[in-house]
Short mmCIF file of C-alpha atoms in Angstrom, two decimals:
data_model
loop_
_atom_site.label_atom_id
_atom_site.label_comp_id
_atom_site.label_asym_id
_atom_site.label_seq_id
_atom_site.Cartn_x
_atom_site.Cartn_y
_atom_site.Cartn_z
CA MET A 1 -133.69 -10.94 45.53
CA GLY A 2 -132.41 -8.79 48.37
CA ASP A 3 -131.29 -12.03 50.34
CA ALA A 4 -129.80 -13.90 47.14
CA LEU A 5 -127.89 -10.78 45.58
CA GLY A 6 -127.02 -9.62 49.08
CA ALA A 7 -125.47 -12.77 50.45
CA PRO A 8 -122.19 -12.46 48.44
CA PHE A 9 -121.33 -9.03 50.12
CA GLU A 10 -122.19 -10.36 53.86
CA GLY A 11 -119.78 -10.57 56.70
CA GLY A 12 -115.78 -10.59 56.29
CA PRO A 13 -113.43 -12.45 54.03
CA LEU A 14 -114.12 -15.66 55.28
CA GLU A 15 -117.97 -15.38 55.17
CA ARG A 16 -117.60 -13.98 51.59
CA GLY A 17 -115.22 -16.70 50.47
CA LEU A 18 -117.30 -19.53 51.87
CA TRP A 19 -120.35 -18.07 49.98
CA ARG A 20 -118.37 -17.93 46.60
CA VAL A 21 -118.05 -21.61 47.01
CA ILE A 22 -121.61 -22.53 48.04
CA GLY A 23 -123.68 -19.63 46.84
CA ARG A 24 -124.80 -20.94 43.44
CA THR A 25 -127.03 -23.93 42.73
CA ARG A 26 -126.15 -26.84 40.09
CA ASP A 27 -127.75 -24.77 37.37
CA GLY A 28 -125.78 -21.60 38.12
CA ARG A 29 -128.39 -19.51 39.85
CA LEU A 30 -127.70 -17.59 42.86
CA ARG A 31 -128.79 -19.44 46.36
CA TRP A 32 -130.83 -17.48 48.70
CA THR A 33 -130.24 -18.02 52.37
CA ASP A 34 -132.00 -19.37 55.61
CA ASP A 35 -133.88 -15.84 55.29
CA THR A 36 -135.89 -16.86 52.46
CA GLN A 37 -136.06 -20.50 53.31
CA MET A 38 -137.56 -19.70 56.80
CA SER A 39 -140.04 -17.07 54.80
CA LEU A 40 -140.97 -19.71 52.67
CA ASP A 41 -141.72 -22.44 55.62
CA LEU A 42 -143.76 -19.59 57.40
CA CYS A 43 -145.86 -18.95 54.17
CA GLU A 44 -146.46 -22.64 53.60
CA SER A 45 -147.73 -22.86 57.33
CA LEU A 46 -150.00 -19.79 57.00
CA LEU A 47 -151.37 -21.17 53.72
CA SER A 48 -151.91 -24.60 55.23
CA SER A 49 -153.36 -23.64 58.69
CA GLY A 50 -154.94 -20.24 57.84
CA SER A 51 -153.53 -18.64 60.81
CA ILE A 52 -150.38 -18.64 63.21
CA VAL A 53 -149.97 -22.13 64.67
CA GLU A 54 -146.49 -22.21 66.27
CA ASP A 55 -146.17 -26.01 66.47
CA ASP A 56 -146.43 -26.52 62.90
CA ILE A 57 -144.33 -23.32 62.00
CA ALA A 58 -141.47 -24.76 64.40
CA ARG A 59 -141.84 -28.23 62.61
CA ARG A 60 -141.40 -26.76 59.15
CA PHE A 61 -138.47 -24.82 60.46
CA ALA A 62 -136.72 -27.67 61.67
CA GLN A 63 -137.26 -29.77 58.61
CA GLY A 64 -136.12 -27.18 56.40
CA TYR A 65 -132.93 -26.37 57.85
CA ARG A 66 -129.92 -26.94 55.79
CA TRP A 67 -126.37 -25.83 57.07
CA SER A 68 -125.74 -24.66 53.51
CA ARG A 69 -128.27 -21.91 53.77
CA GLY A 70 -126.17 -19.85 55.98
CA TYR A 71 -127.91 -20.44 59.27
CA GLY A 72 -126.43 -18.58 62.19
CA PRO A 73 -124.93 -20.72 64.96
CA GLY A 74 -127.50 -19.81 67.46
CA ALA A 75 -130.34 -20.71 65.00
CA ALA A 76 -129.07 -23.84 63.77
CA ARG A 77 -128.62 -25.12 67.28
CA VAL A 78 -132.27 -24.20 68.19
CA LEU A 79 -133.50 -25.88 64.98
CA LYS A 80 -131.42 -28.96 65.54
CA LEU A 81 -133.13 -29.10 68.99
CA ILE A 82 -136.58 -28.92 67.68
CA ARG A 83 -135.69 -31.59 65.01
CA ARG A 84 -134.60 -33.97 67.89
CA GLY A 85 -137.98 -33.47 69.53
CA VAL A 86 -137.31 -30.70 72.02
CA ASP A 87 -140.34 -28.39 72.39
CA TRP A 88 -139.81 -25.03 70.96
CA ARG A 89 -140.79 -23.43 73.93
CA GLU A 90 -137.82 -24.91 75.61
CA ALA A 91 -135.50 -24.93 72.72
CA ASN A 92 -135.64 -21.03 71.93
CA THR A 93 -134.14 -20.55 75.49
CA ARG A 94 -131.83 -23.24 75.86
CA VAL A 95 -129.35 -21.80 73.66
CA PHE A 96 -129.61 -18.16 74.85
CA ARG A 97 -131.04 -17.91 78.39
CA GLU A 98 -133.11 -14.58 77.67
CA GLY A 99 -133.68 -15.71 74.05
CA SER A 100 -131.95 -14.50 70.97
CA PHE A 101 -132.33 -10.63 70.12
CA GLY A 102 -131.15 -11.22 66.72
CA ASN A 103 -133.07 -10.32 63.44
CA GLY A 104 -134.11 -14.03 62.50
CA GLY A 105 -137.82 -13.52 63.56
CA ALA A 106 -137.69 -9.92 61.63
CA MET A 107 -136.29 -11.46 58.43
CA ARG A 108 -139.23 -13.52 57.69
CA ALA A 109 -141.83 -11.19 59.08
CA PRO A 110 -142.64 -9.50 55.91
CA VAL A 111 -144.89 -12.52 55.28
CA ILE A 112 -146.91 -11.85 58.54
CA GLY A 113 -147.25 -8.43 57.22
CA LEU A 114 -148.68 -9.44 53.61
CA PHE A 115 -150.99 -12.31 55.20
CA TYR A 116 -152.60 -9.83 57.83
CA ALA A 117 -152.29 -6.64 55.78
CA SER A 118 -155.93 -5.94 55.88
CA GLN A 119 -155.91 -6.62 59.80
CA LEU A 120 -153.16 -4.33 60.89
CA ASP A 121 -154.23 -4.61 64.55
CA ALA A 122 -153.65 -8.15 64.44
CA ILE A 123 -149.90 -8.00 62.98
CA PRO A 124 -148.06 -6.95 66.40
CA GLN A 125 -149.44 -10.08 68.33
CA CYS A 126 -148.97 -12.24 65.11
CA ALA A 127 -145.19 -11.12 64.50
CA ARG A 128 -144.41 -11.69 68.11
CA ARG A 129 -145.72 -15.15 68.10
CA SER A 130 -144.04 -16.24 64.76
CA ALA A 131 -140.76 -14.66 66.01
CA SER A 132 -140.95 -16.43 69.40
CA ILE A 133 -140.43 -19.79 68.06
CA THR A 134 -136.78 -18.99 67.64
CA HIS A 135 -136.57 -15.63 69.25
CA ALA A 136 -137.56 -15.44 72.81
CA HIS A 137 -136.01 -12.11 73.59
CA PRO A 138 -138.31 -8.87 73.40
CA LEU A 139 -135.91 -7.07 71.13
CA GLY A 140 -136.01 -10.16 68.61
CA GLN A 141 -139.60 -9.98 68.68
CA GLU A 142 -140.07 -6.20 68.46
CA GLY A 143 -137.98 -6.34 65.18
CA ALA A 144 -140.47 -8.59 63.81
CA VAL A 145 -143.36 -6.40 64.70
CA LEU A 146 -141.68 -3.42 63.13
CA VAL A 147 -140.64 -5.19 59.84
CA ALA A 148 -144.33 -6.93 59.39
CA LEU A 149 -145.77 -3.61 59.97
CA ALA A 150 -143.75 -1.55 57.61
CA THR A 151 -144.42 -4.17 54.81
CA ALA A 152 -148.34 -4.19 55.31
CA LEU A 153 -148.03 -0.31 55.51
CA ALA A 154 -146.01 -0.16 52.23
CA LEU A 155 -148.93 -1.75 50.27
CA SER A 156 -150.88 1.40 51.22
CA ASP A 157 -150.41 5.11 50.05
CA ALA A 158 -148.80 6.15 53.39
CA THR A 159 -145.92 8.28 52.86
CA PRO A 160 -142.67 7.31 54.42
CA GLU A 161 -143.06 10.12 57.08
CA GLU A 162 -146.63 8.55 57.80
CA LEU A 163 -145.14 5.02 57.97
CA LEU A 164 -142.40 5.64 60.53
CA ALA A 165 -144.69 7.64 62.47
CA ARG A 166 -147.12 4.58 62.75
CA LEU A 167 -143.97 2.46 63.59
CA GLU A 168 -142.69 4.64 66.45
CA ALA A 169 -146.16 4.36 68.06
CA HIS A 170 -145.42 0.58 68.33
CA ALA A 171 -141.78 0.65 69.39
CA ARG A 172 -141.56 -0.29 73.28
CA HIS A 173 -137.73 -0.36 73.63
CA GLU A 174 -135.45 2.47 73.67
CA PRO A 175 -132.92 1.06 71.04
CA MET A 176 -135.83 0.85 68.40
CA ARG A 177 -137.28 4.18 69.43
CA GLN A 178 -134.14 6.12 69.01
CA ARG A 179 -133.42 4.43 65.71
CA LEU A 180 -136.83 5.03 64.29
CA SER A 181 -136.74 8.77 65.48
CA LEU A 182 -133.34 9.25 63.75
CA ALA A 183 -134.71 7.51 60.68
CA ALA A 184 -137.64 9.83 60.60
CA ALA A 185 -135.29 12.91 60.91
CA TRP A 186 -133.32 11.54 57.97
CA ILE A 187 -136.30 10.86 55.93
CA SER A 188 -137.86 14.53 56.43
CA GLY A 189 -134.35 16.10 55.91
CA GLN A 190 -131.18 15.17 54.12
CA HIS A 191 -129.96 11.68 53.46
CA PRO A 192 -126.80 10.76 55.29
CA PRO A 193 -123.95 8.69 53.21
CA HIS A 194 -123.69 4.80 53.88
CA GLU A 195 -121.02 5.41 56.61
CA GLU A 196 -123.29 7.29 58.82
CA VAL A 197 -126.38 4.73 58.48
CA ARG A 198 -124.02 2.21 59.32
CA THR A 199 -122.58 3.75 62.27
CA GLN A 200 -125.89 5.21 63.89
CA LEU A 201 -128.57 2.77 62.62
CA GLY A 202 -126.25 -0.41 62.52
CA ASN A 203 -125.69 -3.37 60.08
CA GLY A 204 -125.25 -6.26 62.39
CA ILE A 205 -127.23 -9.21 63.28
CA ALA A 206 -129.04 -7.91 66.32
CA ALA A 207 -132.51 -6.81 65.65
CA ALA A 208 -131.81 -3.33 67.10
CA GLU A 209 -128.73 -2.78 64.77
CA SER A 210 -130.67 -4.11 61.48
CA CYS A 211 -134.55 -3.56 61.39
CA VAL A 212 -134.77 0.08 61.51
CA THR A 213 -131.81 0.20 59.00
CA ALA A 214 -133.72 -1.91 56.47
CA ILE A 215 -136.65 0.25 56.96
CA TYR A 216 -135.00 3.27 56.53
CA VAL A 217 -133.34 2.19 53.57
CA ALA A 218 -136.36 0.62 52.00
CA LEU A 219 -138.10 3.95 52.60
CA ARG A 220 -135.34 6.22 51.44
CA PHE A 221 -135.43 4.27 48.01
CA ILE A 222 -139.12 3.56 47.78
CA ASP A 223 -139.09 5.54 44.25
CA ASP A 224 -135.75 4.39 42.87
CA PRO A 225 -134.62 1.34 41.40
CA PHE A 226 -134.01 -1.80 43.24
CA MET A 227 -130.65 -2.30 42.38
CA ASP A 228 -129.88 1.31 43.60
CA MET A 229 -131.32 0.26 47.05
CA LEU A 230 -129.28 -3.03 47.00
CA ALA A 231 -126.10 -1.25 46.11
CA PHE A 232 -126.42 1.06 49.22
CA ILE A 233 -127.04 -1.98 51.62
CA ALA A 234 -124.07 -3.76 50.00
CA ALA A 235 -121.97 -0.41 50.81
CA CYS A 236 -123.16 -0.66 54.36
CA ARG A 237 -121.69 -3.89 54.79
CA GLY A 238 -122.32 -6.30 57.60
CA ASP A 239 -125.69 -8.56 57.35
CA VAL A 240 -126.30 -7.57 53.98
CA ASP A 241 -128.46 -10.28 52.95
CA THR A 242 -130.83 -9.96 55.79
CA ILE A 243 -130.94 -6.26 55.53
CA GLY A 244 -131.63 -6.73 51.84
CA ALA A 245 -134.27 -9.36 52.40
CA MET A 246 -136.26 -7.03 54.78
CA ALA A 247 -135.66 -3.91 52.85
CA GLY A 248 -136.46 -5.72 49.60
CA ALA A 249 -139.82 -7.05 51.13
CA ILE A 250 -140.82 -3.53 52.10
CA TRP A 251 -139.81 -1.92 48.68
CA GLY A 252 -141.35 -4.80 46.85
CA ALA A 253 -144.64 -4.49 48.62
CA ARG A 254 -145.04 -0.78 47.51
CA ASN A 255 -143.58 -1.19 43.90
CA GLY A 256 -144.68 -4.88 43.11
CA GLU A 257 -143.10 -7.56 40.85
CA ALA A 258 -143.34 -5.60 37.79
CA SER A 259 -140.74 -3.16 39.04
CA LEU A 260 -138.08 -5.64 39.65
CA PRO A 261 -135.25 -5.92 37.38
CA ALA A 262 -135.93 -8.83 35.21
CA ARG A 263 -132.28 -9.77 34.32
CA GLU A 264 -131.37 -10.02 38.13
CA LEU A 265 -134.59 -11.61 39.10
CA ALA A 266 -133.83 -14.54 36.53
CA ARG A 267 -130.33 -15.18 38.23
CA VAL A 268 -132.04 -16.13 41.45
CA GLU A 269 -132.90 -19.98 42.41
CA ALA A 270 -136.56 -21.14 42.52
CA THR A 271 -138.46 -17.91 41.55
CA GLU A 272 -141.16 -20.02 40.18
CA ARG A 273 -141.84 -21.49 43.66
CA VAL A 274 -141.55 -18.17 45.18
CA ALA A 275 -143.90 -16.50 42.54
CA ARG A 276 -146.35 -19.51 43.07
CA LEU A 277 -146.40 -19.06 46.82
CA ALA A 278 -146.67 -15.25 46.57
CA ARG A 279 -149.98 -15.83 44.29
CA GLU A 280 -151.46 -18.25 46.91
CA LEU A 281 -150.48 -15.88 49.80
CA HIS A 282 -152.19 -13.18 48.25
CA GLU A 283 -155.07 -15.14 47.28
CA ALA A 284 -155.53 -16.30 50.99
CA ALA A 285 -155.13 -12.84 52.30
CA THR A 286 -157.73 -11.12 50.02
CA GLY A 287 -159.95 -14.22 50.39
CA ARG A 288 -160.03 -13.78 54.30
CA VAL A 289 -160.95 -10.27 53.75
CA SER A 290 -163.98 -10.89 51.32
#
């Protein structure tokens, strides 16, 4: 929902204009973007393999690629290389020499947090492995770690302050540490307007400029309606669909499906498929515990 409802607000006039043209299915539902597509690809791989198997995930990512899902140009090039038979270990640095530091690894990381929710110690490594297929840069991988952990911790009764403290302990890079520290100060004090959130935490496609933003907004609105949270993200502009996807996953982990607005949920495409995979993911995760 965060992805599909946020996509019409993403980017500038050209991006928003294009999405008005391609952003609906034939039956009139709101299309989700590559954020949800790659999350579903990852989910299906985990369900099939029972663990992180990078080669299988890479294959599914490449097969699932469709330009109409709004993939970024860098990700599109990587996935086209993989589809042509280039090993993902080579493809992920052929486009960007040091690897992408974007938020593409983080946008699908909630699936890792849900699958390994009972094994918190395993999440950082698993999140990095799943992100590395397309995002070799450490910042891109750290964004995935933080979002995956935030999703898993949101399933518990941890307070927003406790959750952010846990995340700070896993942040290795200064851009993330600074933003987490600021988010923690805001959560414990007065919440700033969206202009300040956009300026200080960021609203871009880089992991450092969106992951902590999504975590903060999810925690800020954790006890408020989903649509209030999404309206705030839309007001921040920038990479609305991906920030909405990450924040929505964290919010959803805490509040559950029953708290989602039914009218808006019905507007999103393929909710039946998503619900089925969600149930299977839950069964697989709880089955591994028992």
